[in-house]
mmCIF file of N, CA and C in Angstrom:
data_model
loop_
_atom_site.group_PDB
_atom_site.id
_atom_site.type_symbol
_atom_site.label_atom_id
_atom_site.label_comp_id
_atom_site.label_asym_id
_atom_site.label_seq_id
_atom_site.Cartn_x
_atom_site.Cartn_y
_atom_site.Cartn_z
ATOM 1 N N MET X 1 -11.278 -3.683 20.429
ATOM 2 C CA MET X 1 -10.546 -3.262 19.132
ATOM 3 C C MET X 1 -9.164 -3.783 19.315
ATOM 4 N N ARG X 2 -8.531 -4.390 18.118
ATOM 5 C CA ARG X 2 -7.330 -5.036 18.335
ATOM 6 C C ARG X 2 -6.192 -3.941 17.994
ATOM 7 N N ALA X 3 -4.973 -4.536 18.133
ATOM 8 C CA ALA X 3 -3.845 -3.499 17.935
ATOM 9 C C ALA X 3 -3.644 -3.077 16.528
ATOM 10 N N THR X 4 -3.853 -3.895 15.598
ATOM 11 C CA THR X 4 -3.693 -3.492 14.225
ATOM 12 C C THR X 4 -4.617 -2.309 13.841
ATOM 13 N N SER X 5 -5.832 -2.441 14.127
ATOM 14 C CA SER X 5 -6.810 -1.470 13.906
ATOM 15 C C SER X 5 -6.521 -0.179 14.710
ATOM 16 N N LYS X 6 -6.119 -0.276 15.887
ATOM 17 C CA LYS X 6 -5.636 0.979 16.735
ATOM 18 C C LYS X 6 -4.609 1.682 16.063
ATOM 19 N N VAL X 7 -3.614 0.909 15.395
ATOM 20 C CA VAL X 7 -2.493 1.642 14.715
ATOM 21 C C VAL X 7 -3.071 2.545 13.807
ATOM 22 N N PHE X 8 -3.986 1.980 12.940
ATOM 23 C CA PHE X 8 -4.517 2.801 11.699
ATOM 24 C C PHE X 8 -5.337 3.850 12.288
ATOM 25 N N TYR X 9 -6.133 3.710 13.313
ATOM 26 C CA TYR X 9 -6.843 4.829 13.829
ATOM 27 C C TYR X 9 -5.915 5.906 14.421
ATOM 28 N N SER X 10 -4.992 5.438 15.040
ATOM 29 C CA SER X 10 -4.034 6.404 15.607
ATOM 30 C C SER X 10 -3.298 7.172 14.570
ATOM 31 N N ILE X 11 -2.913 6.589 13.484
ATOM 32 C CA ILE X 11 -2.396 7.354 12.278
ATOM 33 C C ILE X 11 -3.514 8.363 11.808
ATOM 34 N N ALA X 12 -4.673 7.965 11.583
ATOM 35 C CA ALA X 12 -5.663 8.611 11.122
ATOM 36 C C ALA X 12 -5.898 9.896 11.920
ATOM 37 N N THR X 13 -5.817 9.698 13.224
ATOM 38 C CA THR X 13 -6.171 10.801 14.207
ATOM 39 C C THR X 13 -4.986 11.950 13.937
ATOM 40 N N TYR X 14 -3.660 11.298 13.913
ATOM 41 C CA TYR X 14 -2.521 12.224 13.638
ATOM 42 C C TYR X 14 -2.750 13.054 12.258
ATOM 43 N N LEU X 15 -3.132 12.211 11.200
ATOM 44 C CA LEU X 15 -3.348 12.841 9.774
ATOM 45 C C LEU X 15 -4.508 14.016 9.929
ATOM 46 N N PHE X 16 -5.567 13.656 10.638
ATOM 47 C CA PHE X 16 -6.650 14.678 10.719
ATOM 48 C C PHE X 16 -6.182 15.907 11.442
ATOM 49 N N VAL X 17 -5.304 15.748 12.694
ATOM 50 C CA VAL X 17 -4.951 17.054 13.254
ATOM 51 C C VAL X 17 -3.876 17.798 12.327
ATOM 52 N N SER X 18 -3.106 17.125 11.659
ATOM 53 C CA SER X 18 -2.150 17.589 10.752
ATOM 54 C C SER X 18 -2.858 18.361 9.700
ATOM 55 N N LEU X 19 -3.982 17.722 9.099
ATOM 56 C CA LEU X 19 -4.754 18.426 8.078
ATOM 57 C C LEU X 19 -5.356 19.748 8.558
ATOM 58 N N ILE X 20 -5.775 19.782 9.829
ATOM 59 C CA ILE X 20 -6.462 21.005 10.397
ATOM 60 C C ILE X 20 -5.446 22.086 10.485
ATOM 61 N N VAL X 21 -4.236 21.557 11.034
ATOM 62 C CA VAL X 21 -3.262 22.690 11.218
ATOM 63 C C VAL X 21 -2.642 23.107 9.822
ATOM 64 N N TYR X 22 -2.548 22.222 8.893
ATOM 65 C CA TYR X 22 -2.061 22.626 7.554
ATOM 66 C C TYR X 22 -3.033 23.609 6.868
ATOM 67 N N VAL X 23 -4.299 23.276 6.953
ATOM 68 C CA VAL X 23 -5.439 24.229 6.321
ATOM 69 C C VAL X 23 -5.373 25.543 7.024
ATOM 70 N N LEU X 24 -5.348 25.601 8.352
ATOM 71 C CA LEU X 24 -5.220 26.744 9.160
ATOM 72 C C LEU X 24 -3.994 27.528 8.611
ATOM 73 N N GLY X 25 -2.891 26.817 8.732
ATOM 74 C CA GLY X 25 -1.666 27.428 8.488
ATOM 75 C C GLY X 25 -1.499 28.008 7.020
ATOM 76 N N VAL X 26 -1.917 27.198 6.071
ATOM 77 C CA VAL X 26 -1.826 27.784 4.769
ATOM 78 C C VAL X 26 -2.823 28.899 4.403
ATOM 79 N N ASN X 27 -4.038 28.877 4.900
ATOM 80 C CA ASN X 27 -5.057 29.746 4.613
ATOM 81 C C ASN X 27 -4.907 31.255 5.236
ATOM 82 N N PHE X 28 -4.295 31.096 6.536
ATOM 83 C CA PHE X 28 -4.324 32.289 7.232
ATOM 84 C C PHE X 28 -2.910 32.735 7.646
ATOM 85 N N VAL X 29 -1.857 32.399 6.942
ATOM 86 C CA VAL X 29 -0.538 32.788 7.011
ATOM 87 C C VAL X 29 -0.281 33.714 5.865
ATOM 88 N N LYS X 30 0.083 35.198 6.226
ATOM 89 C CA LYS X 30 0.302 36.104 5.180
ATOM 90 C C LYS X 30 1.789 36.157 5.000
ATOM 91 N N ASP X 31 2.339 36.078 3.762
ATOM 92 C CA ASP X 31 3.659 36.153 3.350
ATOM 93 C C ASP X 31 3.819 37.582 2.497
ATOM 94 N N ASP X 32 4.545 38.565 3.114
ATOM 95 C CA ASP X 32 4.800 39.814 2.410
ATOM 96 C C ASP X 32 3.374 40.669 2.526
ATOM 97 N N GLY X 33 2.528 40.340 3.423
ATOM 98 C CA GLY X 33 1.392 41.159 3.402
ATOM 99 C C GLY X 33 0.178 40.564 2.298
ATOM 100 N N TYR X 34 0.469 39.564 1.761
ATOM 101 C CA TYR X 34 -0.426 38.956 0.632
ATOM 102 C C TYR X 34 -0.866 37.490 1.164
ATOM 103 N N LEU X 35 -2.262 37.399 0.950
ATOM 104 C CA LEU X 35 -2.840 36.053 1.524
ATOM 105 C C LEU X 35 -2.861 35.280 0.123
ATOM 106 N N TYR X 36 -2.172 34.180 0.003
ATOM 107 C CA TYR X 36 -2.105 33.359 -1.030
ATOM 108 C C TYR X 36 -3.376 32.488 -1.352
ATOM 109 N N GLY X 37 -4.126 32.147 -0.175
ATOM 110 C CA GLY X 37 -5.093 31.130 -0.589
ATOM 111 C C GLY X 37 -4.790 29.685 -0.242
ATOM 112 N N PRO X 38 -5.730 28.856 -0.478
ATOM 113 C CA PRO X 38 -5.442 27.466 -0.161
ATOM 114 C C PRO X 38 -4.337 26.751 -1.127
ATOM 115 N N GLU X 39 -3.813 25.882 -0.561
ATOM 116 C CA GLU X 39 -2.709 25.105 -1.336
ATOM 117 C C GLU X 39 -3.232 23.688 -1.476
ATOM 118 N N TRP X 40 -3.885 23.381 -2.734
ATOM 119 C CA TRP X 40 -4.801 22.112 -2.864
ATOM 120 C C TRP X 40 -4.058 20.907 -2.860
ATOM 121 N N ALA X 41 -2.869 20.758 -3.265
ATOM 122 C CA ALA X 41 -2.004 19.579 -3.420
ATOM 123 C C ALA X 41 -1.963 19.031 -1.949
ATOM 124 N N GLY X 42 -1.388 19.732 -0.974
ATOM 125 C CA GLY X 42 -1.254 19.245 0.239
ATOM 126 C C GLY X 42 -2.634 18.961 0.989
ATOM 127 N N ILE X 43 -3.582 19.793 0.743
ATOM 128 C CA ILE X 43 -4.914 19.478 1.519
ATOM 129 C C ILE X 43 -5.495 18.192 0.878
ATOM 130 N N VAL X 44 -5.522 18.014 -0.514
ATOM 131 C CA VAL X 44 -5.999 16.824 -1.039
ATOM 132 C C VAL X 44 -5.213 15.560 -0.538
ATOM 133 N N GLY X 45 -3.856 15.623 -0.550
ATOM 134 C CA GLY X 45 -3.064 14.643 -0.137
ATOM 135 C C GLY X 45 -3.259 14.252 1.274
ATOM 136 N N LEU X 46 -3.380 15.175 2.166
ATOM 137 C CA LEU X 46 -3.496 14.833 3.535
ATOM 138 C C LEU X 46 -4.991 14.170 3.839
ATOM 139 N N THR X 47 -5.914 14.624 3.032
ATOM 140 C CA THR X 47 -7.396 14.306 3.202
ATOM 141 C C THR X 47 -7.331 12.777 2.727
ATOM 142 N N LEU X 48 -6.781 12.482 1.584
ATOM 143 C CA LEU X 48 -6.827 11.190 1.032
ATOM 144 C C LEU X 48 -5.897 10.146 1.993
ATOM 145 N N ALA X 49 -4.806 10.686 2.600
ATOM 146 C CA ALA X 49 -4.256 9.792 3.611
ATOM 147 C C ALA X 49 -4.948 9.460 4.677
ATOM 148 N N PHE X 50 -5.781 10.552 5.170
ATOM 149 C CA PHE X 50 -6.667 10.350 6.372
ATOM 150 C C PHE X 50 -7.672 9.282 6.090
ATOM 151 N N LEU X 51 -8.321 9.442 5.020
ATOM 152 C CA LEU X 51 -9.434 8.615 4.512
ATOM 153 C C LEU X 51 -9.046 7.133 4.279
ATOM 154 N N LEU X 52 -7.763 6.944 3.839
ATOM 155 C CA LEU X 52 -7.266 5.716 3.568
ATOM 156 C C LEU X 52 -6.961 5.001 4.727
ATOM 157 N N CYS X 53 -6.380 5.653 5.841
ATOM 158 C CA CYS X 53 -6.093 5.135 7.190
ATOM 159 C C CYS X 53 -7.501 4.750 7.843
ATOM 160 N N ILE X 54 -8.493 5.558 7.691
ATOM 161 C CA ILE X 54 -9.802 5.184 8.326
ATOM 162 C C ILE X 54 -10.381 3.954 7.552
ATOM 163 N N MET X 55 -10.269 3.974 6.329
ATOM 164 C CA MET X 55 -10.833 2.776 5.418
ATOM 165 C C MET X 55 -9.992 1.418 5.903
ATOM 166 N N LEU X 56 -8.747 1.593 6.139
ATOM 167 C CA LEU X 56 -7.957 0.415 6.526
ATOM 168 C C LEU X 56 -8.166 -0.041 8.023
ATOM 169 N N GLY X 57 -8.421 0.977 8.725
ATOM 170 C CA GLY X 57 -8.717 0.614 10.169
ATOM 171 C C GLY X 57 -10.103 -0.025 10.320
ATOM 172 N N VAL X 58 -11.195 0.471 9.549
ATOM 173 C CA VAL X 58 -12.446 -0.122 9.588
ATOM 174 C C VAL X 58 -12.391 -1.517 9.104
ATOM 175 N N TYR X 59 -11.649 -1.672 7.927
ATOM 176 C CA TYR X 59 -11.542 -3.141 7.196
ATOM 177 C C TYR X 59 -10.853 -4.073 8.268
ATOM 178 N N ILE X 60 -9.798 -3.591 8.927
ATOM 179 C CA ILE X 60 -9.039 -4.529 9.747
ATOM 180 C C ILE X 60 -9.935 -4.829 11.116
ATOM 181 N N SER X 61 -10.614 -3.966 11.485
ATOM 182 C CA SER X 61 -11.395 -4.178 12.684
ATOM 183 C C SER X 61 -12.625 -4.891 12.310
ATOM 184 N N PHE X 62 -13.102 -4.836 11.071
ATOM 185 C CA PHE X 62 -14.248 -5.682 10.721
ATOM 186 C C PHE X 62 -13.708 -7.146 10.303
ATOM 187 N N THR X 63 -12.526 -7.274 9.987
ATOM 188 C CA THR X 63 -11.985 -8.704 9.708
ATOM 189 C C THR X 63 -11.469 -9.295 11.006
ATOM 190 N N ASP X 64 -11.127 -8.489 11.875
ATOM 191 C CA ASP X 64 -10.432 -9.064 13.124
ATOM 192 C C ASP X 64 -11.502 -9.755 14.034
ATOM 193 N N SER X 65 -12.812 -9.208 13.901
ATOM 194 C CA SER X 65 -13.809 -9.844 14.733
ATOM 195 C C SER X 65 -14.209 -11.074 14.297
ATOM 196 N N ARG X 66 -13.799 -11.512 13.073
ATOM 197 C CA ARG X 66 -14.163 -12.793 12.705
ATOM 198 C C ARG X 66 -13.007 -13.809 12.638
ATOM 199 N N VAL X 67 -11.808 -13.543 13.107
ATOM 200 C CA VAL X 67 -10.807 -14.409 13.232
ATOM 201 C C VAL X 67 -10.264 -14.680 14.683
ATOM 202 N N ASP X 68 -9.460 -15.595 14.949
ATOM 203 C CA ASP X 68 -9.105 -16.020 16.171
ATOM 204 C C ASP X 68 -8.045 -14.780 16.673
ATOM 205 N N VAL X 69 -7.959 -14.820 18.137
ATOM 206 C CA VAL X 69 -6.949 -13.776 18.706
ATOM 207 C C VAL X 69 -5.573 -14.001 18.218
ATOM 208 N N ALA X 70 -4.953 -12.969 17.720
ATOM 209 C CA ALA X 70 -3.502 -13.134 17.387
ATOM 210 C C ALA X 70 -2.748 -12.871 18.586
ATOM 211 N N PRO X 71 -1.369 -13.428 18.541
ATOM 212 C CA PRO X 71 -0.455 -13.310 19.623
ATOM 213 C C PRO X 71 -0.195 -11.841 19.909
ATOM 214 N N GLU X 72 -0.206 -10.875 18.884
ATOM 215 C CA GLU X 72 -0.005 -9.522 19.120
ATOM 216 C C GLU X 72 -1.032 -8.833 19.907
ATOM 217 N N ASP X 73 -2.166 -9.387 20.019
ATOM 218 C CA ASP X 73 -3.178 -8.852 20.928
ATOM 219 C C ASP X 73 -3.175 -9.318 22.315
ATOM 220 N N TRP X 74 -2.240 -10.205 22.610
ATOM 221 C CA TRP X 74 -2.238 -10.671 24.050
ATOM 222 C C TRP X 74 -1.317 -9.705 24.791
ATOM 223 N N GLU X 75 -1.776 -9.380 26.024
ATOM 224 C CA GLU X 75 -0.932 -8.600 26.850
ATOM 225 C C GLU X 75 0.520 -9.108 27.270
ATOM 226 N N GLU X 76 0.460 -10.376 27.531
ATOM 227 C CA GLU X 76 1.646 -11.150 28.098
ATOM 228 C C GLU X 76 2.291 -12.173 26.951
ATOM 229 N N ALA X 77 2.031 -11.765 25.718
ATOM 230 C CA ALA X 77 2.531 -12.620 24.634
ATOM 231 C C ALA X 77 4.079 -12.524 24.502
ATOM 232 N N GLU X 78 4.796 -13.573 24.142
ATOM 233 C CA GLU X 78 6.127 -13.676 23.931
ATOM 234 C C GLU X 78 6.404 -13.767 22.315
ATOM 235 N N THR X 79 7.662 -13.368 21.872
ATOM 236 C CA THR X 79 7.952 -13.359 20.449
ATOM 237 C C THR X 79 7.846 -14.843 19.967
ATOM 238 N N GLU X 80 7.912 -15.868 20.667
ATOM 239 C CA GLU X 80 7.872 -17.206 20.084
ATOM 240 C C GLU X 80 6.360 -17.581 19.821
ATOM 241 N N ASP X 81 5.381 -16.958 20.341
ATOM 242 C CA ASP X 81 4.040 -17.165 20.285
ATOM 243 C C ASP X 81 3.602 -16.995 18.732
ATOM 244 N N GLY X 82 4.419 -15.932 18.068
ATOM 245 C CA GLY X 82 3.819 -15.761 16.811
ATOM 246 C C GLY X 82 4.592 -16.374 15.653
ATOM 247 N N ALA X 83 5.538 -17.424 16.138
ATOM 248 C CA ALA X 83 6.261 -18.176 15.121
ATOM 249 C C ALA X 83 5.397 -19.193 14.612
ATOM 250 N N GLY X 84 5.802 -19.666 13.378
ATOM 251 C CA GLY X 84 5.049 -20.618 12.602
ATOM 252 C C GLY X 84 5.390 -20.531 11.158
ATOM 253 N N ILE X 85 4.545 -21.240 10.349
ATOM 254 C CA ILE X 85 4.565 -21.196 8.973
ATOM 255 C C ILE X 85 3.922 -19.779 8.511
ATOM 256 N N LEU X 86 4.660 -18.955 7.670
ATOM 257 C CA LEU X 86 3.992 -17.878 7.196
ATOM 258 C C LEU X 86 3.448 -17.971 5.713
ATOM 259 N N GLY X 87 4.003 -18.985 4.943
ATOM 260 C CA GLY X 87 3.508 -19.185 3.626
ATOM 261 C C GLY X 87 4.768 -19.942 3.014
ATOM 262 N N PHE X 88 4.308 -20.210 1.785
ATOM 263 C CA PHE X 88 5.358 -20.813 0.727
ATOM 264 C C PHE X 88 5.831 -19.887 -0.087
ATOM 265 N N PHE X 89 7.161 -19.790 -0.053
ATOM 266 C CA PHE X 89 7.761 -18.891 -1.141
ATOM 267 C C PHE X 89 8.954 -19.765 -1.821
ATOM 268 N N SER X 90 8.694 -19.693 -3.150
ATOM 269 C CA SER X 90 9.678 -20.460 -4.067
ATOM 270 C C SER X 90 11.145 -19.958 -3.990
ATOM 271 N N PRO X 91 12.048 -20.764 -3.485
ATOM 272 C CA PRO X 91 13.341 -20.178 -3.521
ATOM 273 C C PRO X 91 14.059 -20.027 -4.806
ATOM 274 N N GLY X 92 13.729 -20.824 -5.810
ATOM 275 C CA GLY X 92 14.448 -20.724 -7.113
ATOM 276 C C GLY X 92 13.558 -20.129 -8.353
ATOM 277 N N SER X 93 12.658 -19.320 -8.054
ATOM 278 C CA SER X 93 11.672 -18.935 -8.951
ATOM 279 C C SER X 93 12.217 -17.739 -9.888
ATOM 280 N N ILE X 94 12.250 -17.739 -11.032
ATOM 281 C CA ILE X 94 12.733 -16.759 -11.948
ATOM 282 C C ILE X 94 11.532 -15.524 -12.122
ATOM 283 N N TRP X 95 10.399 -15.888 -11.809
ATOM 284 C CA TRP X 95 9.212 -14.946 -12.169
ATOM 285 C C TRP X 95 9.325 -13.736 -11.487
ATOM 286 N N PRO X 96 9.787 -13.665 -10.190
ATOM 287 C CA PRO X 96 9.778 -12.220 -9.555
ATOM 288 C C PRO X 96 10.786 -11.267 -10.335
ATOM 289 N N LEU X 97 11.953 -11.916 -10.810
ATOM 290 C CA LEU X 97 12.888 -10.985 -11.647
ATOM 291 C C LEU X 97 12.224 -10.686 -12.994
ATOM 292 N N ALA X 98 11.529 -11.565 -13.544
ATOM 293 C CA ALA X 98 10.864 -11.346 -14.920
ATOM 294 C C ALA X 98 9.693 -10.110 -14.624
ATOM 295 N N MET X 99 9.026 -10.254 -13.459
ATOM 296 C CA MET X 99 8.087 -9.160 -13.182
ATOM 297 C C MET X 99 8.695 -7.782 -13.051
ATOM 298 N N THR X 100 10.000 -7.749 -12.293
ATOM 299 C CA THR X 100 10.737 -6.601 -12.122
ATOM 300 C C THR X 100 11.184 -5.929 -13.430
ATOM 301 N N GLY X 101 11.668 -6.791 -14.343
ATOM 302 C CA GLY X 101 12.182 -6.260 -15.610
ATOM 303 C C GLY X 101 10.884 -5.820 -16.423
ATOM 304 N N SER X 102 9.735 -6.437 -16.389
ATOM 305 C CA SER X 102 8.524 -6.035 -17.139
ATOM 306 C C SER X 102 8.038 -4.648 -16.659
ATOM 307 N N ILE X 103 8.133 -4.462 -15.342
ATOM 308 C CA ILE X 103 7.587 -3.107 -14.553
ATOM 309 C C ILE X 103 8.701 -2.083 -15.071
ATOM 310 N N ALA X 104 9.902 -2.380 -15.165
ATOM 311 C CA ALA X 104 10.995 -1.463 -15.616
ATOM 312 C C ALA X 104 10.674 -1.033 -16.998
ATOM 313 N N LEU X 105 10.307 -2.018 -17.996
ATOM 314 C CA LEU X 105 10.153 -1.767 -19.279
ATOM 315 C C LEU X 105 8.786 -0.890 -19.389
ATOM 316 N N LEU X 106 7.769 -1.285 -18.700
ATOM 317 C CA LEU X 106 6.449 -0.436 -18.504
ATOM 318 C C LEU X 106 6.671 0.977 -18.210
ATOM 319 N N GLY X 107 7.516 1.067 -17.101
ATOM 320 C CA GLY X 107 7.748 2.319 -16.585
ATOM 321 C C GLY X 107 8.643 3.217 -17.516
ATOM 322 N N LEU X 108 9.442 2.751 -18.165
ATOM 323 C CA LEU X 108 10.366 3.504 -19.162
ATOM 324 C C LEU X 108 9.443 3.874 -20.217
ATOM 325 N N GLY X 109 8.466 3.087 -20.700
ATOM 326 C CA GLY X 109 7.641 3.391 -21.770
ATOM 327 C C GLY X 109 6.611 4.443 -21.398
ATOM 328 N N ILE X 110 6.302 4.547 -20.071
ATOM 329 C CA ILE X 110 5.423 5.610 -19.673
ATOM 330 C C ILE X 110 6.274 6.843 -19.431
ATOM 331 N N ILE X 111 7.310 6.835 -18.999
ATOM 332 C CA ILE X 111 8.136 7.974 -18.753
ATOM 333 C C ILE X 111 8.525 8.651 -20.220
ATOM 334 N N PHE X 112 9.066 7.943 -21.153
ATOM 335 C CA PHE X 112 9.270 8.491 -22.352
ATOM 336 C C PHE X 112 8.135 8.440 -23.370
ATOM 337 N N LEU X 113 7.137 7.941 -22.890
ATOM 338 C CA LEU X 113 5.852 8.042 -23.917
ATOM 339 C C LEU X 113 6.174 7.307 -25.240
ATOM 340 N N TYR X 114 6.682 6.145 -25.191
ATOM 341 C CA TYR X 114 6.828 5.306 -26.286
ATOM 342 C C TYR X 114 5.782 4.231 -26.224
ATOM 343 N N PHE X 115 4.815 4.353 -27.044
ATOM 344 C CA PHE X 115 3.645 3.521 -26.906
ATOM 345 C C PHE X 115 4.008 1.955 -27.169
ATOM 346 N N TRP X 116 5.026 1.750 -28.050
ATOM 347 C CA TRP X 116 5.441 0.410 -28.334
ATOM 348 C C TRP X 116 6.107 -0.226 -27.045
ATOM 349 N N LEU X 117 6.778 0.504 -26.321
ATOM 350 C CA LEU X 117 7.373 0.082 -25.066
ATOM 351 C C LEU X 117 6.447 -0.135 -24.036
ATOM 352 N N ILE X 118 5.357 0.790 -23.996
ATOM 353 C CA ILE X 118 4.248 0.396 -22.960
ATOM 354 C C ILE X 118 3.507 -0.773 -23.320
ATOM 355 N N VAL X 119 3.284 -1.085 -24.559
ATOM 356 C CA VAL X 119 2.584 -2.436 -24.953
ATOM 357 C C VAL X 119 3.497 -3.550 -24.687
ATOM 358 N N LEU X 120 4.723 -3.338 -24.940
ATOM 359 C CA LEU X 120 5.721 -4.493 -24.850
ATOM 360 C C LEU X 120 5.987 -4.766 -23.147
ATOM 361 N N GLY X 121 5.957 -3.722 -22.432
ATOM 362 C CA GLY X 121 6.037 -4.048 -21.046
ATOM 363 C C GLY X 121 4.731 -4.503 -20.362
ATOM 364 N N ALA X 122 3.721 -4.125 -21.077
ATOM 365 C CA ALA X 122 2.375 -4.549 -20.330
ATOM 366 C C ALA X 122 2.302 -6.116 -20.774
ATOM 367 N N ALA X 123 2.564 -6.529 -22.024
ATOM 368 C CA ALA X 123 2.545 -7.970 -22.525
ATOM 369 C C ALA X 123 3.597 -8.753 -21.614
ATOM 370 N N CYS X 124 4.702 -8.223 -21.302
ATOM 371 C CA CYS X 124 5.586 -8.948 -20.553
ATOM 372 C C CYS X 124 5.242 -9.114 -19.099
ATOM 373 N N LEU X 125 4.655 -8.050 -18.587
ATOM 374 C CA LEU X 125 4.037 -8.035 -17.205
ATOM 375 C C LEU X 125 2.894 -9.020 -17.182
ATOM 376 N N VAL X 126 2.033 -9.214 -18.051
ATOM 377 C CA VAL X 126 0.967 -10.059 -17.919
ATOM 378 C C VAL X 126 1.477 -11.676 -18.112
ATOM 379 N N ALA X 127 2.536 -11.741 -19.085
ATOM 380 C CA ALA X 127 3.096 -13.174 -19.155
ATOM 381 C C ALA X 127 3.911 -13.492 -17.888
ATOM 382 N N SER X 128 4.584 -12.594 -17.319
ATOM 383 C CA SER X 128 5.282 -13.027 -16.034
ATOM 384 C C SER X 128 4.369 -13.245 -14.883
ATOM 385 N N VAL X 129 3.232 -12.374 -14.633
ATOM 386 C CA VAL X 129 2.363 -12.539 -13.548
ATOM 387 C C VAL X 129 1.739 -13.905 -13.898
ATOM 388 N N THR X 130 1.318 -14.265 -15.049
ATOM 389 C CA THR X 130 0.821 -15.635 -15.298
ATOM 390 C C THR X 130 1.649 -16.681 -15.013
ATOM 391 N N GLY X 131 2.915 -16.536 -15.396
ATOM 392 C CA GLY X 131 3.973 -17.439 -15.111
ATOM 393 C C GLY X 131 4.136 -17.655 -13.519
ATOM 394 N N LEU X 132 4.121 -16.551 -12.888
ATOM 395 C CA LEU X 132 4.314 -16.716 -11.355
ATOM 396 C C LEU X 132 2.975 -17.469 -10.798
ATOM 397 N N SER X 133 1.928 -16.969 -11.214
ATOM 398 C CA SER X 133 0.550 -17.686 -10.580
ATOM 399 C C SER X 133 0.405 -19.090 -11.032
ATOM 400 N N LEU X 134 0.901 -19.556 -12.093
ATOM 401 C CA LEU X 134 0.754 -20.974 -12.527
ATOM 402 C C LEU X 134 2.032 -21.756 -12.384
ATOM 403 N N GLN X 135 2.874 -21.237 -11.609
ATOM 404 C CA GLN X 135 4.325 -21.913 -11.478
ATOM 405 C C GLN X 135 4.014 -23.302 -11.024
ATOM 406 N N TYR X 136 3.293 -23.468 -9.966
ATOM 407 C CA TYR X 136 3.096 -24.668 -9.317
ATOM 408 C C TYR X 136 1.687 -25.494 -9.774
ATOM 409 N N GLY X 137 1.083 -24.691 -10.530
ATOM 410 C CA GLY X 137 -0.270 -25.247 -10.842
ATOM 411 C C GLY X 137 -0.379 -26.081 -12.158
ATOM 412 N N LEU X 138 0.649 -25.912 -12.957
ATOM 413 C CA LEU X 138 0.724 -26.617 -14.284
ATOM 414 C C LEU X 138 1.161 -27.978 -14.035
ATOM 415 N N PRO X 139 0.929 -28.927 -14.765
ATOM 416 C CA PRO X 139 1.582 -30.311 -14.733
ATOM 417 C C PRO X 139 3.137 -30.295 -15.073
ATOM 418 N N LYS X 140 3.871 -31.029 -14.362
ATOM 419 C CA LYS X 140 5.189 -31.224 -14.413
ATOM 420 C C LYS X 140 5.649 -31.739 -15.918
ATOM 421 N N GLU X 141 6.880 -31.125 -16.319
ATOM 422 C CA GLU X 141 7.257 -31.661 -17.710
ATOM 423 C C GLU X 141 7.983 -33.032 -17.484
ATOM 424 N N LYS X 142 7.699 -33.923 -18.500
ATOM 425 C CA LYS X 142 8.220 -35.167 -18.475
ATOM 426 C C LYS X 142 9.531 -35.374 -19.205
ATOM 427 N N HIS X 143 10.605 -35.681 -18.685
ATOM 428 C CA HIS X 143 11.766 -35.889 -19.508
ATOM 429 C C HIS X 143 11.972 -37.256 -20.152
#
């Protein structure tokens, strides 16, 4: 088992113990002599968080068995062992800003329930995601 999956399994263990304590605490603590019963929002939230951590831990341990050993899995690894190219990130791209504005429009439309603003925000978001995805895939313009 590698380090990343151990982290998610540890978080899942903590959440499971917290869930048990929460269920017992909420169901068996009397306030003013009255037993209120289960508090479903917390129980469902902790259960879903536990299941998400288990799901991520299983996925990471499944994929870790098919890739090479990472430097964070070595006992005597140094910081420099993990250095290298992480990916290509465009320094002058306008599309992340456009996506942020589109999400803001979409969020305001959802908050105030303006359907025209929801449609405008969704259309702008689709256009900006498409622009970001095809930024380097389209042919260059000739001047």
